[in-house]
CSV table of C-alpha atoms and ligand atoms in Angstrom, one decimal:
chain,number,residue,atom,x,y,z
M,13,UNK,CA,-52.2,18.7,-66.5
M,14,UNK,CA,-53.5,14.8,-66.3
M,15,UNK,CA,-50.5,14.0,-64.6
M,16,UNK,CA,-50.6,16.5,-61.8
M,17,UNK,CA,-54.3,16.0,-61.6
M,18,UNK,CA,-53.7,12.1,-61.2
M,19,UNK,CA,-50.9,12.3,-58.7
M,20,UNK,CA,-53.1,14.6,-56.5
M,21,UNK,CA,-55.9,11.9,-56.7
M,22,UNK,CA,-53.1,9.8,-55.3
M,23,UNK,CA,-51.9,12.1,-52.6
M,24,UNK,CA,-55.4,10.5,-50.4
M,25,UNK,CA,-53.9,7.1,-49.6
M,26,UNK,CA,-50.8,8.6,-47.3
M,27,UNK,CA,-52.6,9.9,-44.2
M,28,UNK,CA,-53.9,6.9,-43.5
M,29,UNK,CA,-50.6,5.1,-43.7
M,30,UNK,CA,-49.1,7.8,-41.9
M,31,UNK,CA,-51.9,7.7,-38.7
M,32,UNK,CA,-51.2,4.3,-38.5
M,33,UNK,CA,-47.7,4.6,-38.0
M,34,UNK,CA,-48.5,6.9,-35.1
M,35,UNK,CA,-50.7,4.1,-33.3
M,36,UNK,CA,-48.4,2.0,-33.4
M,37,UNK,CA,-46.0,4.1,-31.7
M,38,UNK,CA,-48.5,5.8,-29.3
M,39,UNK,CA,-51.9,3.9,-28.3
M,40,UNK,CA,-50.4,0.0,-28.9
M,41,UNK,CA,-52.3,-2.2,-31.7
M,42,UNK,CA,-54.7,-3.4,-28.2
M,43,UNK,CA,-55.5,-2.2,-25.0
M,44,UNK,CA,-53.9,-4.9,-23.2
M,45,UNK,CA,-50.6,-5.0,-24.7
M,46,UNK,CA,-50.3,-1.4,-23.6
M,47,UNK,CA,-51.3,-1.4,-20.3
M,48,UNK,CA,-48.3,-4.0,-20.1
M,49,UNK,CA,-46.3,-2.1,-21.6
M,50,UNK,CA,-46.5,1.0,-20.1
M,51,UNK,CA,-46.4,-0.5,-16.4
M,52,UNK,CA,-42.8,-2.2,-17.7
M,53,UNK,CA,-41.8,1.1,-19.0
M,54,UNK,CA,-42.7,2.4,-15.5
M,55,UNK,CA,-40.8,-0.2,-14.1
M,56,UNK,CA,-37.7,0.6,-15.9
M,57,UNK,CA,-38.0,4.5,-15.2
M,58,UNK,CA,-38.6,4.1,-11.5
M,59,UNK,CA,-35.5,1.5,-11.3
M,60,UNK,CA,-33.8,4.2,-12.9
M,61,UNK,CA,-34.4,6.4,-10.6
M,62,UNK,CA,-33.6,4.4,-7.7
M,63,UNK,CA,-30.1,3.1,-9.1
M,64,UNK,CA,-29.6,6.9,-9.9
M,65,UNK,CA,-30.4,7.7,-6.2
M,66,UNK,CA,-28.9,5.3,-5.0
M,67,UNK,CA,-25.6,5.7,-6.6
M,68,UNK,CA,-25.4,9.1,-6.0
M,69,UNK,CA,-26.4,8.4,-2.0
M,70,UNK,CA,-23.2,5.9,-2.6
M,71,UNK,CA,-20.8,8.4,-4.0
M,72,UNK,CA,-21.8,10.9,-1.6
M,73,UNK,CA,-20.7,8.6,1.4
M,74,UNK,CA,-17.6,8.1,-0.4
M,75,UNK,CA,-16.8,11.8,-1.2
M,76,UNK,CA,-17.5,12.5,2.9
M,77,UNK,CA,-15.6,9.9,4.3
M,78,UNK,CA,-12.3,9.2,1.6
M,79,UNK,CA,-12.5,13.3,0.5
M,80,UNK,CA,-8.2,12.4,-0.9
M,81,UNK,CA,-9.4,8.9,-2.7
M,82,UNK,CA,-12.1,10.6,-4.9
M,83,UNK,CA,-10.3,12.3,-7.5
M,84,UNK,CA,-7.9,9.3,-7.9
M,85,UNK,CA,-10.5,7.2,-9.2
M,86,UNK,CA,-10.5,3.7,-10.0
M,87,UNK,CA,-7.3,3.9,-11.8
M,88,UNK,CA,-5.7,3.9,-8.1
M,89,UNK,CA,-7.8,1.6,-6.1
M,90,UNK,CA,-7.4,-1.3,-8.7
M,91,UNK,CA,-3.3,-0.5,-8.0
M,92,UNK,CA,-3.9,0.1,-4.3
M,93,UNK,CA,-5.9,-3.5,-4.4
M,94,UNK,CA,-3.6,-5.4,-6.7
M,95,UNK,CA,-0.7,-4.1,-4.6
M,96,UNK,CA,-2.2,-5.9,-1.4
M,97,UNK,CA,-2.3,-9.5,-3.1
M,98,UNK,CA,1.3,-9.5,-4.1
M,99,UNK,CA,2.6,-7.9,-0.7
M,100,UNK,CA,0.6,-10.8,1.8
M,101,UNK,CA,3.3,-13.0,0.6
M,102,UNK,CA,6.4,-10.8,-0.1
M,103,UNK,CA,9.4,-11.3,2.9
M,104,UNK,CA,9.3,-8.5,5.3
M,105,UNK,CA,11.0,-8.2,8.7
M,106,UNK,CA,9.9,-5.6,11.9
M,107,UNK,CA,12.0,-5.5,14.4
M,108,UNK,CA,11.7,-4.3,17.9
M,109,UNK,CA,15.0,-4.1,19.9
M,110,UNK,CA,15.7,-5.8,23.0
M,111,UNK,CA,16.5,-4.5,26.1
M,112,UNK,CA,20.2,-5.9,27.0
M,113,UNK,CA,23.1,-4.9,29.2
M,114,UNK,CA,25.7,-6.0,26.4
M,115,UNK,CA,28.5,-3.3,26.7
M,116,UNK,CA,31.0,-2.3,24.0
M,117,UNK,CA,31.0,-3.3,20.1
M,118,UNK,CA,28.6,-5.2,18.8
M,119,UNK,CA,25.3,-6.2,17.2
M,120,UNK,CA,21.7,-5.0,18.6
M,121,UNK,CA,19.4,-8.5,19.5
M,122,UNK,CA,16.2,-8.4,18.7
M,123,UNK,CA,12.8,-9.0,21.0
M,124,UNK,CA,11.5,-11.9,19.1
M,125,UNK,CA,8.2,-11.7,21.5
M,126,UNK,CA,7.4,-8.7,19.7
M,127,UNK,CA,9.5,-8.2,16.1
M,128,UNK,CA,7.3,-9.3,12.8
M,129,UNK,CA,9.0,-11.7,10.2
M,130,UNK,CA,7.7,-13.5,7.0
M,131,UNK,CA,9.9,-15.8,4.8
M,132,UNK,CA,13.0,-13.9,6.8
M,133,UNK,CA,14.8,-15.9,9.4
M,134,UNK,CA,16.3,-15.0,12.8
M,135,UNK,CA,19.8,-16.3,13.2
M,136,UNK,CA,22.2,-16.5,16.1
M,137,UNK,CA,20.7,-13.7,18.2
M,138,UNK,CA,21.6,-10.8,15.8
M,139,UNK,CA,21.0,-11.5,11.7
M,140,UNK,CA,18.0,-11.2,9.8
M,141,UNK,CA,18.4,-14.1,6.9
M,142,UNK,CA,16.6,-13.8,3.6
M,143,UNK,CA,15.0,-16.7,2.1
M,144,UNK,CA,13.5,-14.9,-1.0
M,145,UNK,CA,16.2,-13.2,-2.9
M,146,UNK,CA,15.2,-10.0,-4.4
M,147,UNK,CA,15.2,-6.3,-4.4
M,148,UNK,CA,15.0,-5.1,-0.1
M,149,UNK,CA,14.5,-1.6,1.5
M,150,UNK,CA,16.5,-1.7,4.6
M,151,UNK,CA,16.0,0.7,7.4
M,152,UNK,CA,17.0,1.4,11.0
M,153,UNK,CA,16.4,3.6,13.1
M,154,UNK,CA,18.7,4.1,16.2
M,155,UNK,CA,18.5,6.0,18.9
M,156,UNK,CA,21.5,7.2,21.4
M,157,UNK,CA,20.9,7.8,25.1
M,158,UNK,CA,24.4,8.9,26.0
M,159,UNK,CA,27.6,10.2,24.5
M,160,UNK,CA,30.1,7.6,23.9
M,161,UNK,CA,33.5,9.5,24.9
M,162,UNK,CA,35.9,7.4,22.3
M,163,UNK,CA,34.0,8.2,19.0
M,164,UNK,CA,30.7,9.8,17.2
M,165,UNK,CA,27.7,8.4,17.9
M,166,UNK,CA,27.2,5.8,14.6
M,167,UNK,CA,25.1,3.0,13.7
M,168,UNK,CA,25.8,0.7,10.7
M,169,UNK,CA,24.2,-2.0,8.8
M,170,UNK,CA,26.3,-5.2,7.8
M,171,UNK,CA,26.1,-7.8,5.5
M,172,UNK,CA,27.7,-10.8,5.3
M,173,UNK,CA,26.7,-13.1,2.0
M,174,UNK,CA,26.6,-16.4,4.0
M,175,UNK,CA,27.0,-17.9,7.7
M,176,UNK,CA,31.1,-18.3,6.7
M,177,UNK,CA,30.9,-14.8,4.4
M,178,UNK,CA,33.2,-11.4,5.4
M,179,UNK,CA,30.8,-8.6,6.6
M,180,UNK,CA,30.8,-5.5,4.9
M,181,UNK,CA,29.0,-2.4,5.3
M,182,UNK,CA,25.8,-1.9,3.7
M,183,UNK,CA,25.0,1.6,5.1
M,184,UNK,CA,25.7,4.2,8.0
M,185,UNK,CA,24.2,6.7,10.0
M,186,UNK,CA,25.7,9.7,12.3
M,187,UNK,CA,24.2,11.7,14.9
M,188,UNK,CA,25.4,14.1,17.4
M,189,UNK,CA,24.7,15.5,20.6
M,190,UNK,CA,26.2,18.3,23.0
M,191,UNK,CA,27.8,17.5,26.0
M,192,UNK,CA,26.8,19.6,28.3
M,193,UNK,CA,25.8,17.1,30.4
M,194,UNK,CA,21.7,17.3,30.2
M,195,UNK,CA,19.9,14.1,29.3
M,196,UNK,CA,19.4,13.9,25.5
M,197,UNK,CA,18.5,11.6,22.8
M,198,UNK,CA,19.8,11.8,19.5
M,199,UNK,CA,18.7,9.4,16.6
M,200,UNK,CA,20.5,8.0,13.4
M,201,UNK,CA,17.6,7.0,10.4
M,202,UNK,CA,18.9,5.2,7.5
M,203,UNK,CA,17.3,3.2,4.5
M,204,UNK,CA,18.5,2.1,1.3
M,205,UNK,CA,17.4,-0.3,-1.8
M,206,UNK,CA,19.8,-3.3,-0.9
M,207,UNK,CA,19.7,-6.3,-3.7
M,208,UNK,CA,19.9,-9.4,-1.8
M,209,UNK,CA,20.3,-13.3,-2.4
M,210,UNK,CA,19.0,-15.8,-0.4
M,211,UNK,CA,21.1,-16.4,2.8
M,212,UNK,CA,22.5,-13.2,2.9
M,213,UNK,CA,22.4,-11.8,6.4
M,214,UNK,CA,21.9,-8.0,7.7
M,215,UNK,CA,22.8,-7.0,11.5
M,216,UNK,CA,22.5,-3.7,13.0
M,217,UNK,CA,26.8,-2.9,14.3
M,218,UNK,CA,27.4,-0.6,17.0
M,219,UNK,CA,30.6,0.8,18.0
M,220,UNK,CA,29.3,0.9,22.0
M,221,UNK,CA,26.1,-1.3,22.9
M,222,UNK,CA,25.7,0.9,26.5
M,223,UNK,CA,24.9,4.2,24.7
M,224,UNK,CA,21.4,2.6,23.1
M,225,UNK,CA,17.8,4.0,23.9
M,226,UNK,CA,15.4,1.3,24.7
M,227,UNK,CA,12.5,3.9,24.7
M,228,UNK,CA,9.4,2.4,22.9
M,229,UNK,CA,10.0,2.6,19.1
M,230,UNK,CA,12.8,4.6,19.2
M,231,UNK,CA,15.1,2.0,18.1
M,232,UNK,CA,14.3,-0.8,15.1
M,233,UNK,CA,15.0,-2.5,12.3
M,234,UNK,CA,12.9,-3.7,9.5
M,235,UNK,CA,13.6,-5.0,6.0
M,236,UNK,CA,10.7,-5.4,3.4
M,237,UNK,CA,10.9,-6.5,-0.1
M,238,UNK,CA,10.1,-4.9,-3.1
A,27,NAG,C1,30.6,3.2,25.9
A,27,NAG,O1,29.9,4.4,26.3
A,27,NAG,C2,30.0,4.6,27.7
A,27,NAG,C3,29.0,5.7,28.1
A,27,NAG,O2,29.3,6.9,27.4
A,27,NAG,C4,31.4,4.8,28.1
A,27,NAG,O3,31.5,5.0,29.5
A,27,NAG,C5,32.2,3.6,27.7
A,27,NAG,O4,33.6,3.9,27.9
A,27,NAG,C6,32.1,3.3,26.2
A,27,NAG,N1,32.7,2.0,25.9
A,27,NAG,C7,33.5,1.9,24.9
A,27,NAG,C8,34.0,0.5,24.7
A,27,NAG,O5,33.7,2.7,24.1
């Protein structure tokens, strides 16, 4: 009985403790502390609110002018990014054909005035030369004006591992067209992963130079590598 009695006599002290708590966490200890406090805390929420605003205004944008980049995230652009680095200095070669009256076999020569190269050289009229070795995809595109009477229309890509080397055939393509007479165009597309060391050369071979479109970009040759 004492002991209950005694702990309720006790029990007085708490509320006190407890309302103090609750100033402190409410109404601060002064008036001036918490009139600086609540105008930082009203700083902080408005910046919030702005950043919030503002980064949905920002993703907005984003989502109405890149609506195929959005779902690939960041995962992708860092790629898409780091990829660009590495490719300003990797060897590449466009080439835009020139116009020639060459007739018969032989390689296509290239317009120099207009073809691209980096870290590949252009050697005696006809081969690209690679200065970095490496792993290459080689394309062509090649495009027939007329049908040559001997044989089917056919362009191939040589190599030749050195200035002195044999050629050998890296790749061909075929393409047909009737002969009825009409005037037609027919194109051959090739590419192919080509592992090459430095001066190896590539050249575009035709069986018969006069039957060779020189329509804007309908016949080229690039290299670029990997
Ligand atoms: C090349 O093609 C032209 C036009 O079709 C043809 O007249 C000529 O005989 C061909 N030349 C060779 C060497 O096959």
């Amino acid at each position: 009985m004492i002991n209950t009695y005694q702990t309720s006599v006790a029990a007085p002290p708490v509320p006190p403790r407890l309302s103090r708590s609750q100033q402190v966490l409410f109404p601060a200890p002064s008036q001036g502390h918490s009139k600086s406090l609540l105008r930082f805390l009203t700083g902080v929420v408005v910046l919030h609110l702005f950043l919030s605003v503002g980064g949905f205004i920002y993703l907005k944008q984003n989502d109405t002018m890149h609506p195929s980049q959005l779902p690939s995230a960041e995962g992708k652009t860092a790629h898409r990014s780091s990829g660009k680095q590495e490719t300003s200095n990797k060897a590449l070669a466009r080439m835009v054909v020139k116009k020639s009256d060459q007739k018969g076999a032989g390689y296509l020569e290239w317009d120099m005035g207009h073809s691209v190269l980096k870290s590949v050289s252009y050697s005696h009229k006809m081969w690209l030369t690679i200065e970095q070795p490496g792993d290459y995809y080689v394309y062509s595109r090649v495009t027939f004006s007329k049908l040559d009477p001997k044989r089917p229309l056919v362009s191939i890509v040589k190599l030749r591992e050195s200035e002195k080397g044999k050629e050998k055939t890296v790749m061909q393509a075929f393409c047909n067209m009737d002969s009825s007479g009409a005037p037609q165009l027919s194109t051959a597309t090739q590419g192919e992963l080509v592992t090459l060391e430095k001066g190896n050369q590539l050249g575009v071979w035709l069986h018969n130079l006069s039957v060779v479109s020189y329509e804007d970009g309908a016949t080229t040759f690039g290299i670029f590598r990997l």
